[in-house]
Amino acid sequence: MTKVWVVLGASLTVVLSLGAPGFAHLFDVSDTARAEFVWFLRWMSVVSLLGSGPALCASALRGFGFARQGLMLTLVSSFTEVALVAWLGLGTGLGINSLPVAAAVCALAGTSAGLWLMRRAGLWRPGQRAPWRREVLGHVRSVGVPVGATLGLISFYSLALLWVLGPYGEATVAGFSTASSVQSLILMPGIVLGSATAIIFNQLRGAGAYASLGVTYRGGIVLSFAVFAAIAVVTFFARDAIAQVMTGDTDAAAVASEYLGVVALTYAVQGPVLVALTLLEHIGGGRLAVLLNAVYFGGNVVVGGWVCAASDSPHGMYWTVAVFNLVGANVLVAAAAFVNKQVRQGTLAEAASL
């Protein structure tokens, strides 16, 4: 997987580096900020290559049953990076330049810590051979491509929304970007719960316990409803404080608070939907997950852009996102049908072998 990422990541870094001026033009970056924008994009794309180390180590630990160590590695790396950005950006006056520096330091430290944890778990040792395994490409196609396509859709979705909201001023764009950052953090438990459910799901399939697959799916969804109901309520009532903590700009904080005021309560539905989509991506339903994501993100951009133009207000986009989050509950039904299909196929295959 590391070899695959080196090739793909390096190619993406080249594309982003060469295309940085074009992106600056696309998003109408001011002349005063253009040089800084290009510099930042290029360096962050290079640093992102290093981030594969901790990610692969944490994934390996989780996949082989060392979930606690994998979670510890991810959390410590994340919180250390945030603390380092705060110290470098605020304490030393490095500003936005603190982000690539902190990311690089944490990536290298996280890779070292990850290899140490893997060595303790008996999954890696210094000097261990790493021959090319052709089945890696199969895993990339069945799991990696759907997950990558989903993340690509999310990235293009965020860029498209910024493009739609651009005419409404810098405060609107900055506020929405702030709210999006908060939203990404809020929805992270959905990816974690979905991945955990998928690990159990795949272990049950490997053991031939197909009758338990439906119970596992329902358990993961019910748990996510409980988690995200609490998150949604807290976010809604604390939206002003959250926005003010996330940005020092009063106008941007007001926009972020408005967005969260409209969308926050729908996280109670969006969270479980994200769990179901993550599960689908990891159990062979990648095509279905990508299709559902494309409908959701594409619909948001098209309908939200039309509503904004019709009302001449960015609030149309906020309400569009909220409505699509609620409509997304249909994903839970589609995922349940896919799981039931897996149960039937597995049961029939087991009966045939007997």
mmCIF file of C-alpha atoms in Angstrom:
data_model
loop_
_atom_site.group_PDB
_atom_site.id
_atom_site.type_symbol
_atom_site.label_atom_id
_atom_site.label_comp_id
_atom_site.label_asym_id
_atom_site.label_seq_id
_atom_site.Cartn_x
_atom_site.Cartn_y
_atom_site.Cartn_z
ATOM 1 C CA MET A 1 0.000 0.000 0.000
ATOM 2 C CA THR A 2 2.901 2.347 0.722
ATOM 3 C CA LYS A 3 4.298 1.743 -2.755
ATOM 4 C CA VAL A 4 0.910 2.455 -4.342
ATOM 5 C CA TRP A 5 0.576 5.671 -2.349
ATOM 6 C CA VAL A 6 4.066 6.883 -3.257
ATOM 7 C CA VAL A 7 3.178 6.653 -6.952
ATOM 8 C CA LEU A 8 -0.341 8.099 -6.684
ATOM 9 C CA GLY A 9 0.566 10.689 -4.052
ATOM 10 C CA ALA A 10 3.577 11.938 -5.955
ATOM 11 C CA SER A 11 1.483 12.253 -9.124
ATOM 12 C CA LEU A 12 -1.195 14.218 -7.258
ATOM 13 C CA THR A 13 1.440 16.469 -5.697
ATOM 14 C CA VAL A 14 2.830 17.308 -9.140
ATOM 15 C CA VAL A 15 -0.662 18.092 -10.450
ATOM 16 C CA LEU A 16 -1.491 20.349 -7.503
ATOM 17 C CA SER A 17 1.864 22.104 -7.617
ATOM 18 C CA LEU A 18 1.631 22.845 -11.320
ATOM 19 C CA GLY A 19 -2.054 23.760 -11.087
ATOM 20 C CA ALA A 20 -1.787 26.017 -8.024
ATOM 21 C CA PRO A 21 -1.855 29.290 -10.047
ATOM 22 C CA GLY A 22 -4.896 27.984 -11.932
ATOM 23 C CA PHE A 23 -6.724 27.261 -8.687
ATOM 24 C CA ALA A 24 -5.914 30.757 -7.468
ATOM 25 C CA HIS A 25 -7.495 32.171 -10.614
ATOM 26 C CA LEU A 26 -10.525 29.844 -10.364
ATOM 27 C CA PHE A 27 -11.344 31.028 -6.849
ATOM 28 C CA ASP A 28 -10.568 34.650 -7.645
ATOM 29 C CA VAL A 29 -7.839 34.948 -5.008
ATOM 30 C CA SER A 30 -6.808 38.574 -4.592
ATOM 31 C CA ASP A 31 -3.456 39.701 -5.968
ATOM 32 C CA THR A 32 -2.159 40.397 -2.472
ATOM 33 C CA ALA A 33 -2.879 36.843 -1.307
ATOM 34 C CA ARG A 34 -2.120 34.972 -4.551
ATOM 35 C CA ALA A 35 1.558 34.258 -3.852
ATOM 36 C CA GLU A 36 0.794 33.013 -0.341
ATOM 37 C CA PHE A 37 -2.074 30.849 -1.661
ATOM 38 C CA VAL A 38 0.143 29.180 -4.279
ATOM 39 C CA TRP A 39 2.967 28.651 -1.790
ATOM 40 C CA PHE A 40 0.636 27.143 0.804
ATOM 41 C CA LEU A 41 -1.091 24.772 -1.632
ATOM 42 C CA ARG A 42 2.194 23.496 -3.016
ATOM 43 C CA TRP A 43 3.783 22.812 0.354
ATOM 44 C CA MET A 44 0.671 21.217 1.850
ATOM 45 C CA SER A 45 0.445 18.863 -1.118
ATOM 46 C CA VAL A 46 4.062 17.802 -0.542
ATOM 47 C CA VAL A 47 3.529 17.366 3.201
ATOM 48 C CA SER A 48 0.424 15.263 2.566
ATOM 49 C CA LEU A 49 2.679 12.596 1.087
ATOM 50 C CA LEU A 50 4.233 12.106 4.532
ATOM 51 C CA GLY A 51 0.812 11.730 6.153
ATOM 52 C CA SER A 52 0.401 8.269 4.646
ATOM 53 C CA GLY A 53 2.797 6.819 7.240
ATOM 54 C CA PRO A 54 0.665 7.262 10.381
ATOM 55 C CA ALA A 55 -2.517 6.492 8.405
ATOM 56 C CA LEU A 56 -1.221 3.131 7.134
ATOM 57 C CA CYS A 57 0.164 2.156 10.538
ATOM 58 C CA ALA A 58 -3.119 3.011 12.281
ATOM 59 C CA SER A 59 -5.091 1.108 9.629
ATOM 60 C CA ALA A 60 -2.905 -1.976 10.000
ATOM 61 C CA LEU A 61 -3.269 -1.899 13.789
ATOM 62 C CA ARG A 62 -7.062 -1.619 13.578
ATOM 63 C CA GLY A 63 -7.351 -4.303 10.911
ATOM 64 C CA PHE A 64 -5.378 -6.853 12.949
ATOM 65 C CA GLY A 65 -7.426 -6.284 16.105
ATOM 66 C CA PHE A 66 -5.276 -3.639 17.824
ATOM 67 C CA ALA A 67 -7.999 -0.988 17.641
ATOM 68 C CA ARG A 68 -6.989 0.750 20.866
ATOM 69 C CA GLN A 69 -3.414 1.276 19.686
ATOM 70 C CA GLY A 70 -4.626 2.473 16.282
ATOM 71 C CA LEU A 71 -7.013 4.944 17.892
ATOM 72 C CA MET A 72 -4.298 6.164 20.250
ATOM 73 C CA LEU A 73 -1.937 6.791 17.328
ATOM 74 C CA THR A 74 -4.584 8.732 15.384
ATOM 75 C CA LEU A 75 -5.751 10.837 18.327
ATOM 76 C CA VAL A 76 -2.286 11.681 19.634
ATOM 77 C CA SER A 77 -1.096 12.658 16.137
ATOM 78 C CA SER A 78 -4.151 14.839 15.557
ATOM 79 C CA PHE A 79 -4.080 16.643 18.894
ATOM 80 C CA THR A 80 -0.310 17.120 18.700
ATOM 81 C CA GLU A 81 -0.648 18.683 15.261
ATOM 82 C CA VAL A 82 -3.365 21.069 16.485
ATOM 83 C CA ALA A 83 -1.263 22.055 19.516
ATOM 84 C CA LEU A 84 1.831 22.555 17.364
ATOM 85 C CA VAL A 85 -0.088 24.738 14.900
ATOM 86 C CA ALA A 86 -1.403 26.835 17.789
ATOM 87 C CA TRP A 87 2.056 27.245 19.281
ATOM 88 C CA LEU A 88 3.819 28.007 16.012
ATOM 89 C CA GLY A 89 1.035 30.156 14.602
ATOM 90 C CA LEU A 90 0.210 32.169 17.682
ATOM 91 C CA GLY A 91 3.281 31.824 19.860
ATOM 92 C CA THR A 92 5.970 32.407 17.268
ATOM 93 C CA GLY A 93 3.993 34.486 14.771
ATOM 94 C CA LEU A 94 4.533 31.981 11.976
ATOM 95 C CA GLY A 95 0.878 32.297 10.978
ATOM 96 C CA ILE A 96 -0.463 30.114 8.185
ATOM 97 C CA ASN A 97 3.036 28.784 7.528
ATOM 98 C CA SER A 98 2.713 26.815 10.778
ATOM 99 C CA LEU A 99 0.337 24.334 9.100
ATOM 100 C CA PRO A 100 2.748 22.585 6.701
ATOM 101 C CA VAL A 101 5.530 22.660 9.315
ATOM 102 C CA ALA A 102 3.329 21.087 11.988
ATOM 103 C CA ALA A 103 1.909 18.540 9.535
ATOM 104 C CA ALA A 104 5.393 17.447 8.457
ATOM 105 C CA VAL A 105 6.691 17.112 12.023
ATOM 106 C CA CYS A 106 3.631 15.150 13.183
ATOM 107 C CA ALA A 107 3.699 12.910 10.101
ATOM 108 C CA LEU A 108 7.322 11.904 10.711
ATOM 109 C CA ALA A 109 6.780 11.487 14.458
ATOM 110 C CA GLY A 110 3.528 9.612 13.868
ATOM 111 C CA THR A 111 5.193 7.213 11.430
ATOM 112 C CA SER A 112 7.925 6.451 13.955
ATOM 113 C CA ALA A 113 5.375 5.899 16.730
ATOM 114 C CA GLY A 114 3.229 3.779 14.418
ATOM 115 C CA LEU A 115 6.134 1.505 13.460
ATOM 116 C CA TRP A 116 7.017 1.143 17.143
ATOM 117 C CA LEU A 117 3.425 0.135 17.995
ATOM 118 C CA MET A 118 3.360 -2.304 15.080
ATOM 119 C CA ARG A 119 6.637 -3.820 16.230
ATOM 120 C CA ARG A 120 5.237 -4.303 19.740
ATOM 121 C CA ALA A 121 2.161 -5.952 18.213
ATOM 122 C CA GLY A 122 4.341 -8.319 16.162
ATOM 123 C CA LEU A 123 3.205 -6.863 12.832
ATOM 124 C CA TRP A 124 6.548 -5.402 11.740
ATOM 125 C CA ARG A 125 10.239 -5.715 12.465
ATOM 126 C CA PRO A 126 13.267 -3.766 11.191
ATOM 127 C CA GLY A 127 14.672 -5.245 7.991
ATOM 128 C CA GLN A 128 11.456 -7.097 7.198
ATOM 129 C CA ARG A 129 11.074 -7.735 3.468
ATOM 130 C CA ALA A 130 8.201 -6.013 1.697
ATOM 131 C CA PRO A 131 7.820 -7.790 -1.661
ATOM 132 C CA TRP A 132 5.210 -6.568 -4.122
ATOM 133 C CA ARG A 133 1.879 -8.369 -3.659
ATOM 134 C CA ARG A 134 -0.401 -8.367 -6.689
ATOM 135 C CA GLU A 135 -3.548 -8.692 -4.551
ATOM 136 C CA VAL A 136 -2.932 -5.145 -3.301
ATOM 137 C CA LEU A 137 -4.366 -3.836 -6.573
ATOM 138 C CA GLY A 138 -7.501 -5.884 -5.959
ATOM 139 C CA HIS A 139 -7.927 -4.263 -2.544
ATOM 140 C CA VAL A 140 -7.303 -0.853 -4.089
ATOM 141 C CA ARG A 141 -10.015 -1.459 -6.691
ATOM 142 C CA SER A 142 -12.612 -2.903 -4.297
ATOM 143 C CA VAL A 143 -12.065 -0.596 -1.315
ATOM 144 C CA GLY A 144 -9.509 2.085 -2.108
ATOM 145 C CA VAL A 145 -11.123 3.391 -5.291
ATOM 146 C CA PRO A 146 -14.616 3.795 -3.754
ATOM 147 C CA VAL A 147 -13.223 5.462 -0.641
ATOM 148 C CA GLY A 148 -10.966 7.684 -2.760
ATOM 149 C CA ALA A 149 -13.854 8.545 -5.058
ATOM 150 C CA THR A 150 -15.973 9.527 -2.057
ATOM 151 C CA LEU A 151 -13.234 11.743 -0.650
ATOM 152 C CA GLY A 152 -12.750 13.234 -4.111
ATOM 153 C CA LEU A 153 -16.463 14.000 -4.313
ATOM 154 C CA ILE A 154 -16.316 15.664 -0.900
ATOM 155 C CA SER A 155 -13.356 17.787 -1.975
ATOM 156 C CA PHE A 156 -14.975 18.880 -5.230
ATOM 157 C CA TYR A 157 -18.203 19.477 -3.345
ATOM 158 C CA SER A 158 -16.468 21.843 -0.917
ATOM 159 C CA LEU A 159 -14.766 23.669 -3.789
ATOM 160 C CA ALA A 160 -18.060 23.945 -5.697
ATOM 161 C CA LEU A 161 -19.854 25.401 -2.681
ATOM 162 C CA LEU A 162 -17.112 27.971 -2.198
ATOM 163 C CA TRP A 163 -17.494 28.882 -5.864
ATOM 164 C CA VAL A 164 -21.286 29.279 -5.430
ATOM 165 C CA LEU A 165 -20.880 31.370 -2.268
ATOM 166 C CA GLY A 166 -17.996 33.479 -3.639
ATOM 167 C CA PRO A 167 -20.203 36.346 -4.917
ATOM 168 C CA TYR A 168 -21.585 36.934 -1.410
ATOM 169 C CA GLY A 169 -18.310 38.276 -0.042
ATOM 170 C CA GLU A 170 -15.198 37.245 1.833
ATOM 171 C CA ALA A 171 -16.998 37.024 5.188
ATOM 172 C CA THR A 172 -19.479 34.491 3.779
ATOM 173 C CA VAL A 173 -16.710 32.363 2.253
ATOM 174 C CA ALA A 174 -14.589 32.516 5.412
ATOM 175 C CA GLY A 175 -17.585 31.761 7.633
ATOM 176 C CA PHE A 176 -18.676 28.827 5.525
ATOM 177 C CA SER A 177 -15.111 27.470 5.464
ATOM 178 C CA THR A 178 -15.034 27.731 9.253
ATOM 179 C CA ALA A 179 -18.366 25.928 9.561
ATOM 180 C CA SER A 180 -17.162 23.230 7.145
ATOM 181 C CA SER A 181 -14.078 22.643 9.283
ATOM 182 C CA VAL A 182 -16.264 22.280 12.370
ATOM 183 C CA GLN A 183 -18.587 19.964 10.462
ATOM 184 C CA SER A 184 -15.692 17.738 9.365
ATOM 185 C CA LEU A 185 -14.653 17.319 12.999
ATOM 186 C CA ILE A 186 -18.233 16.693 14.133
ATOM 187 C CA LEU A 187 -18.814 13.981 11.524
ATOM 188 C CA MET A 188 -15.519 12.180 12.209
ATOM 189 C CA PRO A 189 -17.176 9.735 14.688
ATOM 190 C CA GLY A 190 -19.340 8.569 11.788
ATOM 191 C CA ILE A 191 -16.284 7.422 9.840
ATOM 192 C CA VAL A 192 -14.836 5.799 12.970
ATOM 193 C CA LEU A 193 -18.069 3.958 13.808
ATOM 194 C CA GLY A 194 -18.531 2.923 10.186
ATOM 195 C CA SER A 195 -14.989 1.555 9.990
ATOM 196 C CA ALA A 196 -15.376 -0.296 13.296
ATOM 197 C CA THR A 197 -18.670 -1.819 12.167
ATOM 198 C CA ALA A 198 -17.055 -2.857 8.877
ATOM 199 C CA ILE A 199 -14.179 -4.591 10.696
ATOM 200 C CA ILE A 200 -16.630 -6.651 12.766
ATOM 201 C CA PHE A 201 -18.774 -7.274 9.674
ATOM 202 C CA ASN A 202 -15.823 -8.631 7.680
ATOM 203 C CA GLN A 203 -14.630 -10.756 10.593
ATOM 204 C CA LEU A 204 -18.106 -12.329 10.821
ATOM 205 C CA ARG A 205 -18.100 -13.025 7.081
ATOM 206 C CA GLY A 206 -14.677 -14.634 7.380
ATOM 207 C CA ALA A 207 -15.984 -16.847 10.196
ATOM 208 C CA GLY A 208 -19.089 -17.764 8.203
ATOM 209 C CA ALA A 209 -21.430 -16.184 10.769
ATOM 210 C CA TYR A 210 -23.717 -14.635 8.168
ATOM 211 C CA ALA A 211 -26.776 -14.688 10.430
ATOM 212 C CA SER A 212 -25.123 -12.056 12.644
ATOM 213 C CA LEU A 213 -24.486 -9.534 9.866
ATOM 214 C CA GLY A 214 -27.899 -7.887 10.126
ATOM 215 C CA VAL A 215 -27.576 -7.549 13.906
ATOM 216 C CA THR A 216 -24.143 -5.972 13.475
ATOM 217 C CA TYR A 217 -25.468 -3.438 10.972
ATOM 218 C CA ARG A 218 -28.431 -2.487 13.159
ATOM 219 C CA GLY A 219 -26.194 -2.215 16.214
ATOM 220 C CA GLY A 220 -23.807 0.170 14.453
ATOM 221 C CA ILE A 221 -26.646 2.369 13.172
ATOM 222 C CA VAL A 222 -28.488 2.496 16.520
ATOM 223 C CA LEU A 223 -25.282 3.398 18.354
ATOM 224 C CA SER A 224 -24.547 6.142 15.830
ATOM 225 C CA PHE A 225 -28.038 7.603 16.261
ATOM 226 C CA ALA A 226 -27.441 7.890 20.018
ATOM 227 C CA VAL A 227 -24.005 9.480 19.517
ATOM 228 C CA PHE A 228 -25.047 11.972 16.857
ATOM 229 C CA ALA A 229 -28.286 12.964 18.556
ATOM 230 C CA ALA A 230 -26.188 14.241 21.457
ATOM 231 C CA ILE A 231 -23.648 15.858 19.108
ATOM 232 C CA ALA A 232 -26.406 17.598 17.130
ATOM 233 C CA VAL A 233 -28.051 19.110 20.216
ATOM 234 C CA VAL A 234 -24.747 20.291 21.717
ATOM 235 C CA THR A 235 -23.626 21.815 18.410
ATOM 236 C CA PHE A 236 -26.928 23.624 17.921
ATOM 237 C CA PHE A 237 -26.961 25.300 21.331
ATOM 238 C CA ALA A 238 -23.202 25.972 21.411
ATOM 239 C CA ARG A 239 -22.961 27.226 17.817
ATOM 240 C CA ASP A 240 -22.099 30.825 18.749
ATOM 241 C CA ALA A 241 -19.310 29.786 21.102
ATOM 242 C CA ILE A 242 -17.956 27.233 18.610
ATOM 243 C CA ALA A 243 -17.883 29.799 15.794
ATOM 244 C CA GLN A 244 -16.101 32.386 17.941
ATOM 245 C CA VAL A 245 -13.473 29.875 19.053
ATOM 246 C CA MET A 246 -12.833 28.752 15.471
ATOM 247 C CA THR A 247 -12.258 32.218 14.007
ATOM 248 C CA GLY A 248 -11.279 35.610 15.302
ATOM 249 C CA ASP A 249 -13.227 37.414 12.579
ATOM 250 C CA THR A 250 -16.584 38.636 13.908
ATOM 251 C CA ASP A 251 -18.338 38.588 10.513
ATOM 252 C CA ALA A 252 -17.054 35.126 9.631
ATOM 253 C CA ALA A 253 -18.087 33.822 13.065
ATOM 254 C CA ALA A 254 -21.604 35.166 12.506
ATOM 255 C CA VAL A 255 -21.860 33.334 9.165
ATOM 256 C CA ALA A 256 -20.540 30.095 10.680
ATOM 257 C CA SER A 257 -23.058 30.362 13.504
ATOM 258 C CA GLU A 258 -25.906 30.934 11.032
ATOM 259 C CA TYR A 259 -24.908 27.849 9.042
ATOM 260 C CA LEU A 260 -24.701 25.662 12.146
ATOM 261 C CA GLY A 261 -28.032 27.028 13.356
ATOM 262 C CA VAL A 262 -29.685 25.715 10.195
ATOM 263 C CA VAL A 263 -27.764 22.457 9.736
ATOM 264 C CA ALA A 264 -26.662 21.292 13.216
ATOM 265 C CA LEU A 265 -29.786 19.342 14.220
ATOM 266 C CA THR A 266 -29.690 17.363 10.963
ATOM 267 C CA TYR A 267 -26.379 15.821 12.078
ATOM 268 C CA ALA A 268 -28.558 13.369 14.051
ATOM 269 C CA VAL A 269 -29.444 11.833 10.663
ATOM 270 C CA GLN A 270 -26.320 12.642 8.660
ATOM 271 C CA GLY A 271 -24.063 10.852 11.168
ATOM 272 C CA PRO A 272 -25.772 7.442 10.857
ATOM 273 C CA VAL A 273 -25.933 7.911 7.087
ATOM 274 C CA LEU A 274 -22.157 8.427 7.052
ATOM 275 C CA VAL A 275 -21.763 5.233 9.115
ATOM 276 C CA ALA A 276 -23.810 3.292 6.545
ATOM 277 C CA LEU A 277 -21.834 4.734 3.609
ATOM 278 C CA THR A 278 -18.491 3.962 5.263
ATOM 279 C CA LEU A 279 -19.662 0.414 5.924
ATOM 280 C CA LEU A 280 -20.723 -0.037 2.291
ATOM 281 C CA GLU A 281 -17.319 1.142 1.077
ATOM 282 C CA HIS A 282 -15.578 -1.541 3.145
ATOM 283 C CA ILE A 283 -17.806 -4.562 2.483
ATOM 284 C CA GLY A 284 -18.018 -4.545 -1.304
ATOM 285 C CA GLY A 285 -20.726 -1.937 -1.795
ATOM 286 C CA GLY A 286 -18.344 0.740 -3.023
ATOM 287 C CA ARG A 287 -20.181 1.402 -6.282
ATOM 288 C CA LEU A 288 -23.468 1.910 -4.453
ATOM 289 C CA ALA A 289 -21.776 4.212 -1.931
ATOM 290 C CA VAL A 290 -20.195 6.325 -4.678
ATOM 291 C CA LEU A 291 -23.546 6.583 -6.505
ATOM 292 C CA LEU A 292 -25.373 7.668 -3.346
ATOM 293 C CA ASN A 293 -22.647 10.188 -2.536
ATOM 294 C CA ALA A 294 -22.724 11.582 -6.071
ATOM 295 C CA VAL A 295 -26.491 12.111 -5.857
ATOM 296 C CA TYR A 296 -26.154 13.816 -2.463
ATOM 297 C CA PHE A 297 -23.241 16.116 -3.255
ATOM 298 C CA GLY A 298 -24.299 16.860 -6.819
ATOM 299 C CA GLY A 299 -27.858 17.605 -5.712
ATOM 300 C CA ASN A 300 -26.595 19.952 -3.025
ATOM 301 C CA VAL A 301 -24.517 21.954 -5.489
ATOM 302 C CA VAL A 302 -27.130 22.128 -8.263
ATOM 303 C CA VAL A 303 -30.176 22.761 -6.081
ATOM 304 C CA GLY A 304 -28.289 24.967 -3.617
ATOM 305 C CA GLY A 305 -26.830 27.079 -6.410
ATOM 306 C CA TRP A 306 -30.285 27.513 -7.974
ATOM 307 C CA VAL A 307 -31.876 28.465 -4.630
ATOM 308 C CA CYS A 308 -29.107 30.962 -3.889
ATOM 309 C CA ALA A 309 -29.514 32.574 -7.301
ATOM 310 C CA ALA A 310 -33.306 32.700 -6.957
ATOM 311 C CA SER A 311 -33.242 34.187 -3.460
ATOM 312 C CA ASP A 312 -30.028 36.198 -3.934
ATOM 313 C CA SER A 313 -28.939 34.970 -0.514
ATOM 314 C CA PRO A 314 -26.408 32.400 0.742
ATOM 315 C CA HIS A 315 -29.002 31.117 3.221
ATOM 316 C CA GLY A 316 -30.545 29.115 0.388
ATOM 317 C CA MET A 317 -27.455 26.919 0.376
ATOM 318 C CA TYR A 318 -27.655 26.332 4.137
ATOM 319 C CA TRP A 319 -31.267 25.162 3.940
ATOM 320 C CA THR A 320 -30.509 23.002 0.909
ATOM 321 C CA VAL A 321 -27.768 21.191 2.838
ATOM 322 C CA ALA A 322 -30.140 20.664 5.782
ATOM 323 C CA VAL A 323 -32.897 19.225 3.583
ATOM 324 C CA PHE A 324 -30.496 16.891 1.741
ATOM 325 C CA ASN A 325 -29.120 15.688 5.085
ATOM 326 C CA LEU A 326 -32.626 14.610 6.105
ATOM 327 C CA VAL A 327 -33.448 13.084 2.717
ATOM 328 C CA GLY A 328 -30.202 11.125 3.040
ATOM 329 C CA ALA A 329 -31.981 8.812 5.491
ATOM 330 C CA ASN A 330 -32.871 6.753 2.402
ATOM 331 C CA VAL A 331 -29.238 5.622 2.406
ATOM 332 C CA LEU A 332 -29.951 3.615 5.570
ATOM 333 C CA VAL A 333 -32.617 1.653 3.698
ATOM 334 C CA ALA A 334 -30.333 1.044 0.713
ATOM 335 C CA ALA A 335 -27.503 -0.126 2.994
ATOM 336 C CA ALA A 336 -29.874 -2.455 4.893
ATOM 337 C CA ALA A 337 -30.971 -4.014 1.590
ATOM 338 C CA PHE A 338 -27.322 -4.557 0.610
ATOM 339 C CA VAL A 339 -26.574 -6.187 3.977
ATOM 340 C CA ASN A 340 -29.604 -8.484 3.647
ATOM 341 C CA LYS A 341 -28.357 -9.484 0.194
ATOM 342 C CA GLN A 342 -24.981 -10.344 1.705
ATOM 343 C CA VAL A 343 -26.707 -12.480 4.346
ATOM 344 C CA ARG A 344 -28.702 -14.390 1.736
ATOM 345 C CA GLN A 345 -25.693 -14.955 -0.531
ATOM 346 C CA GLY A 346 -23.507 -16.079 2.358
ATOM 347 C CA THR A 347 -26.151 -18.425 3.722
ATOM 348 C CA LEU A 348 -26.719 -19.988 0.302
ATOM 349 C CA ALA A 349 -22.976 -20.419 -0.273
ATOM 350 C CA GLU A 350 -22.577 -22.054 3.131
ATOM 351 C CA ALA A 351 -25.478 -24.404 2.476
ATOM 352 C CA ALA A 352 -24.034 -25.358 -0.933
ATOM 353 C CA SER A 353 -20.650 -26.196 0.609
ATOM 354 C CA LEU A 354 -22.352 -28.500 3.078
#
